[in-house]
XYZ file of C-alpha atoms in Angstrom:
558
model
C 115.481 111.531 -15.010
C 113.399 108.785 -13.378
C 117.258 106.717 -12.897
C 118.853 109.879 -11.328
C 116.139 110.387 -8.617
C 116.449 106.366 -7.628
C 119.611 106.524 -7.693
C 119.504 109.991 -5.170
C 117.213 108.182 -2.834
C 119.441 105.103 -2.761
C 122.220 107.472 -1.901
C 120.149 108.985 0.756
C 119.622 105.985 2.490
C 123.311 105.035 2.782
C 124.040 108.014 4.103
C 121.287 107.724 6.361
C 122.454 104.057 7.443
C 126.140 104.756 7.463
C 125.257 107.842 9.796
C 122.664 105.229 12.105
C 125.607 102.984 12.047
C 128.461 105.446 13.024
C 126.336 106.753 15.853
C 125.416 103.027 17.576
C 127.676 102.175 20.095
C 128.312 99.024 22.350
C 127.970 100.158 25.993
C 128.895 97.762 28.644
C 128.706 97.182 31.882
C 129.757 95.169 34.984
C 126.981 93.830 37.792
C 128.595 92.687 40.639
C 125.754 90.686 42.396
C 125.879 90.180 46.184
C 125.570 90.749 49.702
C 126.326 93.918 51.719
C 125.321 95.146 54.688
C 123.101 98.508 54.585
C 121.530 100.710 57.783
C 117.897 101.635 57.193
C 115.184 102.893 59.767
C 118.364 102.298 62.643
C 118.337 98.739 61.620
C 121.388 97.146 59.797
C 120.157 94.498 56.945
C 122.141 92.310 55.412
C 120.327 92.498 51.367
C 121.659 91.353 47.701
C 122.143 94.357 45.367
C 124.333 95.482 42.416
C 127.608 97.012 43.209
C 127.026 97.469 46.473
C 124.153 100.232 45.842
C 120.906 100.272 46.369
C 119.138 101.644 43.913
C 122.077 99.459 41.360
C 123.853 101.551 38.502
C 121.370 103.676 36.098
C 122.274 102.917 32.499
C 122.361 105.334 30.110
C 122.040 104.509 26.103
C 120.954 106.051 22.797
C 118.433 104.613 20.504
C 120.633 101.850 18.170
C 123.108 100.843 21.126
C 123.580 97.550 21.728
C 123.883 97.033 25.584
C 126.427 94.112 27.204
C 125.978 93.756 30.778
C 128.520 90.926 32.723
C 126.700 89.720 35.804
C 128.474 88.107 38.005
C 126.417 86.666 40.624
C 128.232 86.216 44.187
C 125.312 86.424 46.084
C 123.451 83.039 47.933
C 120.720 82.929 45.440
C 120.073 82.162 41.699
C 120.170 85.313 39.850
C 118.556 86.822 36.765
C 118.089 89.916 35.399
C 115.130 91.533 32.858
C 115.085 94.574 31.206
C 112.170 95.673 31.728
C 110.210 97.117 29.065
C 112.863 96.238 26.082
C 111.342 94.637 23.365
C 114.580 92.565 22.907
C 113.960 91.744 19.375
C 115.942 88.376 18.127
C 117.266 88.511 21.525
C 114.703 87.028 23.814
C 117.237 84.312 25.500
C 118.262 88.173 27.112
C 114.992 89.274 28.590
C 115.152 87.065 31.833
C 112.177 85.681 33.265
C 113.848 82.795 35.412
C 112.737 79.430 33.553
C 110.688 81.485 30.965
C 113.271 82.477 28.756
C 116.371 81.148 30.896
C 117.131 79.281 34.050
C 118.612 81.102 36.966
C 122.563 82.258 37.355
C 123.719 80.234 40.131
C 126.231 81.258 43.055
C 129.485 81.853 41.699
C 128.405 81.742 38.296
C 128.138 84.564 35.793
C 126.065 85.283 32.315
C 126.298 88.130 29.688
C 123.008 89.520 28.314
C 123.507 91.416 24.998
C 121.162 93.284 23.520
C 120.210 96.055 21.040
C 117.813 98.865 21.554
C 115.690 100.017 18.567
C 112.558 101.995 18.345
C 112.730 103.280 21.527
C 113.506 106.684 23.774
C 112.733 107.559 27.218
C 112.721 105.513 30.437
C 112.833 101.881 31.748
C 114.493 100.169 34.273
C 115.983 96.495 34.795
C 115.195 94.620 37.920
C 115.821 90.964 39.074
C 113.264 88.492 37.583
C 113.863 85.895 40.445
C 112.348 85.783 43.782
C 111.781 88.642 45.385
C 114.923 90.039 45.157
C 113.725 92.726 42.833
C 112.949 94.450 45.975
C 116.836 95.463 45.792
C 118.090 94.452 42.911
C 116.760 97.188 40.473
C 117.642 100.280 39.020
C 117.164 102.956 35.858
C 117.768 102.545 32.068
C 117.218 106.039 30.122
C 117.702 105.349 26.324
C 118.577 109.110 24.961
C 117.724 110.108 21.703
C 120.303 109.174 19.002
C 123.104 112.473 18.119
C 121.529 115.119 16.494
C 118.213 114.346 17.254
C 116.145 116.186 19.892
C 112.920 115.447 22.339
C 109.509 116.196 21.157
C 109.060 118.541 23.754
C 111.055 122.230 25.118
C 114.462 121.572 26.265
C 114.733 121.178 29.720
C 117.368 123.343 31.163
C 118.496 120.222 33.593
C 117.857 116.394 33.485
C 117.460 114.957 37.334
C 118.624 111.841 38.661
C 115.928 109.319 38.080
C 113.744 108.826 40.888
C 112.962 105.029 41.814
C 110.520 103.825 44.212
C 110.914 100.960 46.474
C 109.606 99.595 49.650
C 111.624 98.841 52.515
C 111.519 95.191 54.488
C 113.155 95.167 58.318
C 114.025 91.214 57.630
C 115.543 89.416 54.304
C 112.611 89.361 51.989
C 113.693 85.495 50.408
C 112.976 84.014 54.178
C 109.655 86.446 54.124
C 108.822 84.507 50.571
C 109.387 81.451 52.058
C 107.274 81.873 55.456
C 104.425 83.176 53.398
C 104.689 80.680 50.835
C 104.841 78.157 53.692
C 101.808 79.649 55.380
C 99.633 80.266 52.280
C 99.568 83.584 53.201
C 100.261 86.666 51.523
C 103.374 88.570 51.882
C 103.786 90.960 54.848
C 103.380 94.992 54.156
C 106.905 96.971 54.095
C 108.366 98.073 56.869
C 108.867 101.151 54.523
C 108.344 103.429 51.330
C 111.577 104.316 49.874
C 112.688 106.863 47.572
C 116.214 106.016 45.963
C 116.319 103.515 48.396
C 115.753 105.672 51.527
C 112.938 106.072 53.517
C 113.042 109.774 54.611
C 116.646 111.805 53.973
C 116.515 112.104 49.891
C 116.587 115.707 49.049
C 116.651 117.044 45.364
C 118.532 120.267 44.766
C 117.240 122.814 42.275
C 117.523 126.589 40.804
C 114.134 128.852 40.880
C 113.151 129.463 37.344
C 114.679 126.586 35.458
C 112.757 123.466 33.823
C 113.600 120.042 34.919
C 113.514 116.491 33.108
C 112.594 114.212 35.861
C 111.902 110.522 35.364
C 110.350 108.539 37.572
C 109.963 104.609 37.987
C 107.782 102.489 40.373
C 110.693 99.866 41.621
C 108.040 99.047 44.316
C 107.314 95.236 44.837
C 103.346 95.447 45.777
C 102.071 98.593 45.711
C 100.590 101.306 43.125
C 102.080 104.975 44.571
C 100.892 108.256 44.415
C 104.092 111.387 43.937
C 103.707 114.853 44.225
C 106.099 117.999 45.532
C 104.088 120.750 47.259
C 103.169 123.566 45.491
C 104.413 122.468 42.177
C 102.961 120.664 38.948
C 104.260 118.282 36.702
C 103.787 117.993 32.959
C 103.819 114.146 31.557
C 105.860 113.641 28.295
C 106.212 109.983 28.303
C 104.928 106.867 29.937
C 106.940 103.070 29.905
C 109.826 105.003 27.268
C 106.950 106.230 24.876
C 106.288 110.056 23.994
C 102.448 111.461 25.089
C 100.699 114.614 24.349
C 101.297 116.859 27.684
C 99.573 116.526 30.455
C 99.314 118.758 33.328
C 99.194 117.587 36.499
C 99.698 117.902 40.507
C 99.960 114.075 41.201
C 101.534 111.363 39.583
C 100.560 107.820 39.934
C 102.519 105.110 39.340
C 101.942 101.213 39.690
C 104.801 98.826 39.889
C 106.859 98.504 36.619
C 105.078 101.743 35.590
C 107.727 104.926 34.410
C 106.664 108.128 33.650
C 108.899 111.253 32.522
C 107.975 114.665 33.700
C 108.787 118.457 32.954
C 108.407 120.657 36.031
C 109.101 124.319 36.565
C 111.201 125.424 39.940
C 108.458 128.430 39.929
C 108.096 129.089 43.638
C 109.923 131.187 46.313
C 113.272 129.927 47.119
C 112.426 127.698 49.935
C 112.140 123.928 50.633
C 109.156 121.529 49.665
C 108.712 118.125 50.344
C 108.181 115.483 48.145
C 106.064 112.331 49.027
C 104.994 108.583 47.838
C 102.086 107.239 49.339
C 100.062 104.036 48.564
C 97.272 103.938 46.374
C 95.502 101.052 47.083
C 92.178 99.509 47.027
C 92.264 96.403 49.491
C 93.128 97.180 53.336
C 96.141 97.533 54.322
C 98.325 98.027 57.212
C 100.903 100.557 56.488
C 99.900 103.723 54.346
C 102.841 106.256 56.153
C 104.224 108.606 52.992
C 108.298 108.339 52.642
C 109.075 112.645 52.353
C 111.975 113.749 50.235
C 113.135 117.116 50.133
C 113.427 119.626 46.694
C 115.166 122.122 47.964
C 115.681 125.674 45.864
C 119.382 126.680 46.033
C 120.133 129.709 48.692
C 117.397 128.241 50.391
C 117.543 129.288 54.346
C 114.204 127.282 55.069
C 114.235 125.246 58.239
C 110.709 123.743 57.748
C 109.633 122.297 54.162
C 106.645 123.197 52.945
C 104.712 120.271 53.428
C 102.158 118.360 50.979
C 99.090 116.945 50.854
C 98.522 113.831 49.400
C 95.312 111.733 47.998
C 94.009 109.319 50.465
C 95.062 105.570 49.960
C 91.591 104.210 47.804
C 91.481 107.906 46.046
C 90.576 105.160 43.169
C 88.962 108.307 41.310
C 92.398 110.333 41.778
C 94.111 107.502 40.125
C 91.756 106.578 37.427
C 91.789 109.810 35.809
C 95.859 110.325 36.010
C 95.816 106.575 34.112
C 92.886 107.674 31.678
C 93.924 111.361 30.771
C 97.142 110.621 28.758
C 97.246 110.295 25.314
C 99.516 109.183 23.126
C 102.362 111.504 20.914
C 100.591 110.374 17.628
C 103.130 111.034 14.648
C 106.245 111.463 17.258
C 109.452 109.719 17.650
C 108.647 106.334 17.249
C 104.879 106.801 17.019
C 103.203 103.520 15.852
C 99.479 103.839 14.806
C 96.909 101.336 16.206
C 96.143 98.663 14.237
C 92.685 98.119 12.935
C 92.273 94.836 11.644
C 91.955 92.187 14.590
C 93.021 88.681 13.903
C 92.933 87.361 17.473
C 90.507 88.200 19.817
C 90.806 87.096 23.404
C 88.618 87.776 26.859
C 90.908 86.948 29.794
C 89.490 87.382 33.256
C 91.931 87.422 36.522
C 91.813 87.663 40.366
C 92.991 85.888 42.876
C 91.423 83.040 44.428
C 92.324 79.291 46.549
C 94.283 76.826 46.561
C 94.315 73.227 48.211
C 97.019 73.271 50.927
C 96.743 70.278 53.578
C 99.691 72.112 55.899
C 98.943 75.692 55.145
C 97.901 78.084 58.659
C 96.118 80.860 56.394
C 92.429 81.211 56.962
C 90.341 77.827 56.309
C 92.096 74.807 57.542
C 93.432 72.997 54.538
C 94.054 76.162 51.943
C 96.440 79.055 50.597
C 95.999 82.221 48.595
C 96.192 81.821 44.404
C 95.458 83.628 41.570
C 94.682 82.671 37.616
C 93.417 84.289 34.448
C 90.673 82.226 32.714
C 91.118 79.916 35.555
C 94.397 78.705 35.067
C 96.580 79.397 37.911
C 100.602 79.534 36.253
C 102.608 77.203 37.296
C 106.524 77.719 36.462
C 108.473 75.206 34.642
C 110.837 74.331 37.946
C 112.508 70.916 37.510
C 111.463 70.090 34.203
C 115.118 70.730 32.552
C 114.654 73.413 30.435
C 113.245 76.937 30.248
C 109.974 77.462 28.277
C 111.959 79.365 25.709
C 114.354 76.649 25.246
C 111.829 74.444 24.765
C 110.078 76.501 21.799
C 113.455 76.659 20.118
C 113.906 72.876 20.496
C 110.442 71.921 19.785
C 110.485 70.082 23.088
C 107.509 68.943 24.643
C 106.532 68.297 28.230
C 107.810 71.532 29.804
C 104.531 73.592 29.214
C 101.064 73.078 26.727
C 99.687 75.390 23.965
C 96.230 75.061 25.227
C 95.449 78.183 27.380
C 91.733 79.398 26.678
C 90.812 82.303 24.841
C 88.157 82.705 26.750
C 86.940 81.832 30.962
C 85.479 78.772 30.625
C 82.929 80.122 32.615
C 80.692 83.390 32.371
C 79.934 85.103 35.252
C 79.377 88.381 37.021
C 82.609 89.012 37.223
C 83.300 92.136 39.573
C 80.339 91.532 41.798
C 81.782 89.704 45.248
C 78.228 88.371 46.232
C 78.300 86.340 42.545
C 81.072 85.194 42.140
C 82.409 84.693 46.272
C 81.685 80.704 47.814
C 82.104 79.213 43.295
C 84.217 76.278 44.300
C 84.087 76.098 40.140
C 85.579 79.646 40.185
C 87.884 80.042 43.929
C 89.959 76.914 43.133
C 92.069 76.824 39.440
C 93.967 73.943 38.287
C 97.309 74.675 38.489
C 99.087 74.394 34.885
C 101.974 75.807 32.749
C 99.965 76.960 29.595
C 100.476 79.462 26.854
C 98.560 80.961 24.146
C 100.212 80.458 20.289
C 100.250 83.410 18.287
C 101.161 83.554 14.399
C 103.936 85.885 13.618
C 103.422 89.686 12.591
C 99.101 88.773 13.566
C 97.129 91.364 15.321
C 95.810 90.649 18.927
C 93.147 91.935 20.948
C 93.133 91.414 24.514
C 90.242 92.231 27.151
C 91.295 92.556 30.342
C 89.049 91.778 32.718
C 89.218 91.963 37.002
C 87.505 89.903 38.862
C 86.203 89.900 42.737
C 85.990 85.982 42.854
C 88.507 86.884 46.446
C 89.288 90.719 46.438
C 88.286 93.429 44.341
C 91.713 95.376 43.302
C 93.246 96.770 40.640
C 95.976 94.634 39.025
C 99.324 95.854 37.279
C 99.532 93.684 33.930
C 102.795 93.880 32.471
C 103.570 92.041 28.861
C 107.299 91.073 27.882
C 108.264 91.850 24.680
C 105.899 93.902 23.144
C 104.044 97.729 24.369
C 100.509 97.902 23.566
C 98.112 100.309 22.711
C 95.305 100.943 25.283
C 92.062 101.588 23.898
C 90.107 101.897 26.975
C 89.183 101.372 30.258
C 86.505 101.394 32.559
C 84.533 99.987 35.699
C 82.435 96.979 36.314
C 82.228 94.106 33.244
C 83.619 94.723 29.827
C 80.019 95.449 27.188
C 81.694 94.951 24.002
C 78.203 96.964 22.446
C 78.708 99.836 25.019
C 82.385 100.436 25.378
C 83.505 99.847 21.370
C 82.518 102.809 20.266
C 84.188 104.596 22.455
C 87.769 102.857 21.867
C 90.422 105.596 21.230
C 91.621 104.054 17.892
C 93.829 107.798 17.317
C 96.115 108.771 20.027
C 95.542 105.851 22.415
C 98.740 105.721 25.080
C 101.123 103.297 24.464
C 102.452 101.191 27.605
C 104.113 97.583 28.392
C 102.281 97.824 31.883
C 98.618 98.662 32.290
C 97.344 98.832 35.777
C 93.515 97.301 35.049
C 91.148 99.501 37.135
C 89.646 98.081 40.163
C 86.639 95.939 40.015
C 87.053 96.652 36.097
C 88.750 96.232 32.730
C 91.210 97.465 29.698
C 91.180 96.791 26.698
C 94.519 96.434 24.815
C 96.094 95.912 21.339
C 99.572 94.703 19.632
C 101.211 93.500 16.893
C 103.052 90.238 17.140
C 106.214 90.753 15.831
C 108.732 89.228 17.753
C 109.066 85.412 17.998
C 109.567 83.869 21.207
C 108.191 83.072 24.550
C 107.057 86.103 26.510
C 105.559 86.198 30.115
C 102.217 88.046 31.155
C 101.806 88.571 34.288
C 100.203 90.869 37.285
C 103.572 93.291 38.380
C 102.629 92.757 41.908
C 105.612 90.604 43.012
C 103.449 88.475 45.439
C 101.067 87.609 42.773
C 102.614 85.970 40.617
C 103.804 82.565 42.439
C 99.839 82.381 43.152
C 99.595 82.177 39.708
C 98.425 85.560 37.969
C 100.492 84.569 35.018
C 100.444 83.013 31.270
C 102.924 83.402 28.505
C 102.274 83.750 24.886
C 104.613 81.739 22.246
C 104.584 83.659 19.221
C 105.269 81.645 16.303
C 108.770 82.356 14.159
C 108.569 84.457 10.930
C 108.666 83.459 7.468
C 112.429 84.926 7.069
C 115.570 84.301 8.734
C 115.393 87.940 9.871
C 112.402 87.012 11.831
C 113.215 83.372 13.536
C 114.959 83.326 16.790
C 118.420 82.678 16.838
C 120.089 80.058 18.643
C 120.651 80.368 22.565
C 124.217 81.899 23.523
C 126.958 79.101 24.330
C 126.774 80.495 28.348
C 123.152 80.194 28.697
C 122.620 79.334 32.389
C 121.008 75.323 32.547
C 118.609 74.493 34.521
């Protein structure tokens, strides 16, 4: 009897894998990277996009495709492409960080990223990983459910068009790179908040009475962004392509790199509503004017939206208890408990600080805006011949050093400004290309921890290759005796971007898993050539199934 029942659950799981396998498919695509000419705020702007569009081409998979996208780059600039939020498995040569896992396509040059997508439903996007150019070079990847199976939530009656957020430059934003990076200074505020790349005209279309799917991404280079439609509420399902208990809510809040997928109900009186992004932010800043969209019901005769109110800029209490409220879909698609036995432990403090700049015009004579964690400001590997991933696969030395600390080398106040403001120790970091070793398939803790050595702000962290489960967050300095106990060790919400509250810190969890060299860094674009950066090189596993293969034959060289 014993023989009959193995030999039924052996059946079971062929069938199970022949019907995985039949439903995987290879989807491919073309990207066609260049220039074209676009008309925004009555200005026409010569930018670099895919296919001519701006947002580029959404992708659409299931779970267990295997994605091929050509990119052909005929734009000016080196070109790379990451998919943001895909753990990318075995295939980290595809998740491109330019000379972290590969060196940048060049003009007239082209490169195929292939990649398979396991473990993982909902929404992400893929952006250039090069310059700034992500602020047009972006756009949505939705990985469906495989056939047959279903959401964890009430069928919508529609799915939307993703929305993407984006801000809007009058001027080409490489030369505005290179004017700030020759000034020291930061770079400038938009000219513009976009949604689906336009400033004010987007207008949704929808029928009273029926549910909507709508998925949202912040494609935005700099800034954190409050959503909401007048008069109507959203219910959260999932956050960065992972499922969440539903939460009910007027306003959405996004930071860059951030996705979140929403249910709402066309429950109002046929009419039109607008729809607005506005910046959350905690530093000052110069331009805080909404970009309005339009949901329109259908038979709608309304000359005048409704319009909407939204949270004022530093509404930091607003945003802190959108981030703090969701939980996550324990036992749902995909659902992966929180580990509970810590074999790395890190502190990492980050901010921005100084640099030494003899030629630099921004503020003292002599110095330029940086940023570190545990006072290393990131340096990337330019010059040095390879990437950092090739590197790890060739054992190379020379191109970056295993050394970064576990801990700040020195203990401070660290969110108080009158502390920690005038530390030459603590303003000025060596500049250095380090990274933190990790043993395969080990457990790592990670304390986030703000800073107001320059600013006081709340930072977008984004990991590569791995989500993470966030146990908690707060205000002021991390008290390991105080804010344990209350670490959500249950339902915790599962992210691969955490925005680290202002003046404050998070606390986050994950399983190394996946050999290979993976970037952590602030998801403010203009932070991270100050230096708000590391990488961790997580070790190969004991198997062949768990070592990195070798780099595909058109690998771009540096």
């Amino acid at each position: 009897m014993k023989s009959v029942v193995v030999l039924g659950l052996v059946w079971a799981l062929t069938l199970l894998a022949a019907s995985l396998f039949a439903s995987a498919a290879v989807v491919e695509h073309t990207f066609q990277v260049g220039n074209f000419t676009v008309e925004r705020l009555c200005n026409p702007l010569v930018i670099t996009a895919v296919n001519e569009s701006l947002p580029g081409p959404t992708i659409e998979v299931r779970e267990g495709d295997t994605l091929v996208v050509n990119v052909l780059n005929s734009s000016p600039y080196n070109i790379t492409i990451h998919w943001h939020g895909i753990f990318q498995f075995l295939s980290a040569w595809a998740d491109g960080p330019e000379f972290v896992t590969q060196c940048g396509i060049p003009p007239a040059s082209n490169y195929t990223y292939k990649f398979n997508i396991t473990g993982q439903e909902g929404t992400l996007w893929w952006h250039a990983h090069s310059s700034n150019i992500r602020a047009t070079v972006y756009g949505a990847l939705i990985i469906h459910p495989q056939n047959g199976n279903s959401y964890p939530f009430t069928e919508p009656d529609e799915e939307l068009p993703p929305i993407l957020f984006g801000e809007w430059w009058n001027h080409n934003v490489v030369d505005l790179e290179k004017e700030a990076d020759e000034s020291g200074d930061s770079f400038p505020e938009p000219d513009a908040y976009t949604i689906n790349g336009l400033p004010e005209t987007f207008q949704l279309s929808v029928s009273q009475g029926k549910t909507y799917l709508m998925r949202i991404i912040n494609s935005a280079l700099n800034k954190q962004l409050f959503f909401k439609i007048a008069n109507h509420n959203f219910t959260v399902v999932a956050i960065d392509a992972a499922y969440t208990d539903q939460y009910t809510t007027d306003v959405i809040v996004a930071a860059p790199g951030h996705t979140v997928d929403v249910l709402f109900t066309a429950n109002q009186p046929v009419g039109s509503y607008y729809m607005a992004a506005s910046p959350y932010q905690t530093l000052n800043g110069t331009f805080d004017i909404p970009t309005r969209g339009i949901l329109a019901y259908e038979n709608s005769t309304s000359a005048s939206p409704l319009n909407v109110t939204m949270p004022i800029t530093n509404d930091t209490d607003t945003a802190h208890k959108f981030y703090t409220n969701i939980t996550g879909l324990a036992g749902g698609p995909h659902w992966v408990p929180v580990p509970l036995d810590v074999d790395e432990s890190m502190f990492i403090t980050f901010g921005l600080g100084l640099a030494s700049c003899p030629n630099c015009t921004f503020g003292a004579s002599g110095q330029r805006l940086s940023a570190s964690m545990n006072n290393e400001s990131f340096v990337l590997p330019r010059g040095r011949g390879l990437s950092m991933l090739e590197a790890f696969y060739q054992n190379e030395t020379g191109v970056y050093t295993k050394d970064f600390p576990d801990n700040p080398p020195l203990e401070f106040d660290y969110t108080n400004p009158n502390v920690s403001n005038g530390d030459q120790r603590l303003a000025f970091a060596p500049k250095s290309t380090k990274v933190k070793t990790l043993k395969f398939n080990s457990t790592v803790q990670v304390v986030l921890q703000n800073t107001a050595i320059l600013a006081v702000e709340n930072h977008p962290m984004h990991i590569h290759g791995f989500n993470f489960h966030i146990l908690a967050q707060g205000f002021g300095n991390y008290n390991a005796t105080k804010d344990e106990p209350t670490f959500n060790l249950v339902n915790p919400q599962i992210r691969n971007t955490i925005a680290v509250p202002v003046g404050g810190w998070a606390v986050i969890r994950f399983i190394t898993n996946n050999p290979g060299i993976w970037l952590v860094h602030c998801h403010f674009d203009a932070h991270v050539p100050w230096g708000l950066a590391m990488a961790f090189e997580v070790e190969n596993g004991p198997t062949t199934e768990t070592t990195l293969p070798p780099p595909p034959a058109d690998l771009p060289k540096c």
